[in-house]
């Protein structure tokens, strides 16, 4: 029973860390990748042959 409780608590901690680090809307990794991708697309789009 104790092992199950520890496993469930660890899964909850991992889920909270994922939400805080990766999926955060303003400062998360996903938002930073989208920002840099948009900047790259804009830069490439403004290049002239």
PDB file of C-alpha atoms in Angstrom:
ATOM      1  CA  UNK A   1       0.000   0.000   0.000  1.00  0.00           C
ATOM      2  CA  UNK A   2       2.840   2.349   0.845  1.00  0.00           C
ATOM      3  CA  UNK A   3       4.502   1.730  -2.518  1.00  0.00           C
ATOM      4  CA  UNK A   4       1.316   2.633  -4.371  1.00  0.00           C
ATOM      5  CA  UNK A   5       1.000   5.869  -2.393  1.00  0.00           C
ATOM      6  CA  UNK A   6       4.602   6.845  -3.126  1.00  0.00           C
ATOM      7  CA  UNK A   7       4.119   6.060  -6.835  1.00  0.00           C
ATOM      8  CA  UNK A   8       0.951   8.147  -7.046  1.00  0.00           C
ATOM      9  CA  UNK A   9       2.585  11.062  -5.251  1.00  0.00           C
ATOM     10  CA  UNK A  10       5.598  10.917  -7.586  1.00  0.00           C
ATOM     11  CA  UNK A  11       3.306  10.933 -10.628  1.00  0.00           C
ATOM     12  CA  UNK A  12       1.504  13.991  -9.268  1.00  0.00           C
ATOM     13  CA  UNK A  13       4.818  15.784  -8.732  1.00  0.00           C
ATOM     14  CA  UNK A  14       5.947  14.949 -12.272  1.00  0.00           C
ATOM     15  CA  UNK A  15       2.654  16.225 -13.708  1.00  0.00           C
ATOM     16  CA  UNK A  16       2.953  19.482 -11.767  1.00  0.00           C
ATOM     17  CA  UNK A  17       6.571  19.937 -12.868  1.00  0.00           C
ATOM     18  CA  UNK A  18       5.588  19.338 -16.492  1.00  0.00           C
ATOM     19  CA  UNK A  19       2.871  21.979 -16.264  1.00  0.00           C
ATOM     20  CA  UNK A  20       5.238  24.454 -14.639  1.00  0.00           C
ATOM     21  CA  UNK A  21       8.237  23.914 -16.902  1.00  0.00           C
ATOM     22  CA  UNK A  22       6.971  22.826 -20.314  1.00  0.00           C
ATOM     23  CA  UNK A  23       3.329  23.740 -20.697  1.00  0.00           C
ATOM     24  CA  UNK A  24       3.253  27.162 -19.009  1.00  0.00           C
ATOM     25  CA  UNK A  25       1.548  29.602 -21.395  1.00  0.00           C
ATOM     26  CA  UNK A  26       3.918  32.547 -20.918  1.00  0.00           C
ATOM     27  CA  UNK A  27       7.306  31.278 -19.748  1.00  0.00           C
ATOM     28  CA  UNK A  28       7.226  27.573 -20.531  1.00  0.00           C
ATOM     29  CA  UNK A  29       9.407  25.747 -23.007  1.00  0.00           C
ATOM     30  CA  UNK A  30       6.539  25.439 -25.489  1.00  0.00           C
ATOM     31  CA  UNK A  31       5.943  29.207 -25.463  1.00  0.00           C
ATOM     32  CA  UNK A  32       9.651  29.920 -25.941  1.00  0.00           C
ATOM     33  CA  UNK A  33       9.866  27.526 -28.896  1.00  0.00           C
ATOM     34  CA  UNK A  34       6.791  29.115 -30.496  1.00  0.00           C
ATOM     35  CA  UNK A  35       8.270  32.603 -30.017  1.00  0.00           C
ATOM     36  CA  UNK A  36      11.581  31.648 -31.592  1.00  0.00           C
ATOM     37  CA  UNK A  37       9.786  29.839 -34.429  1.00  0.00           C
ATOM     38  CA  UNK A  38       7.667  32.900 -35.165  1.00  0.00           C
ATOM     39  CA  UNK A  39      10.775  35.087 -35.168  1.00  0.00           C
ATOM     40  CA  UNK A  40      12.536  32.693 -37.553  1.00  0.00           C
ATOM     41  CA  UNK A  41       9.503  32.578 -39.877  1.00  0.00           C
ATOM     42  CA  UNK A  42       9.287  36.368 -39.926  1.00  0.00           C
ATOM     43  CA  UNK A  43      12.994  36.708 -40.651  1.00  0.00           C
ATOM     44  CA  UNK A  44      12.887  34.153 -43.441  1.00  0.00           C
ATOM     45  CA  UNK A  45       9.730  35.674 -44.869  1.00  0.00           C
ATOM     46  CA  UNK A  46      11.266  39.131 -45.054  1.00  0.00           C
ATOM     47  CA  UNK A  47      14.334  37.969 -46.976  1.00  0.00           C
ATOM     48  CA  UNK A  48      14.474  39.020 -50.573  1.00  0.00           C
ATOM     49  CA  UNK A  49      16.082  36.943 -53.321  1.00  0.00           C
TER      50      UNK A  49
END
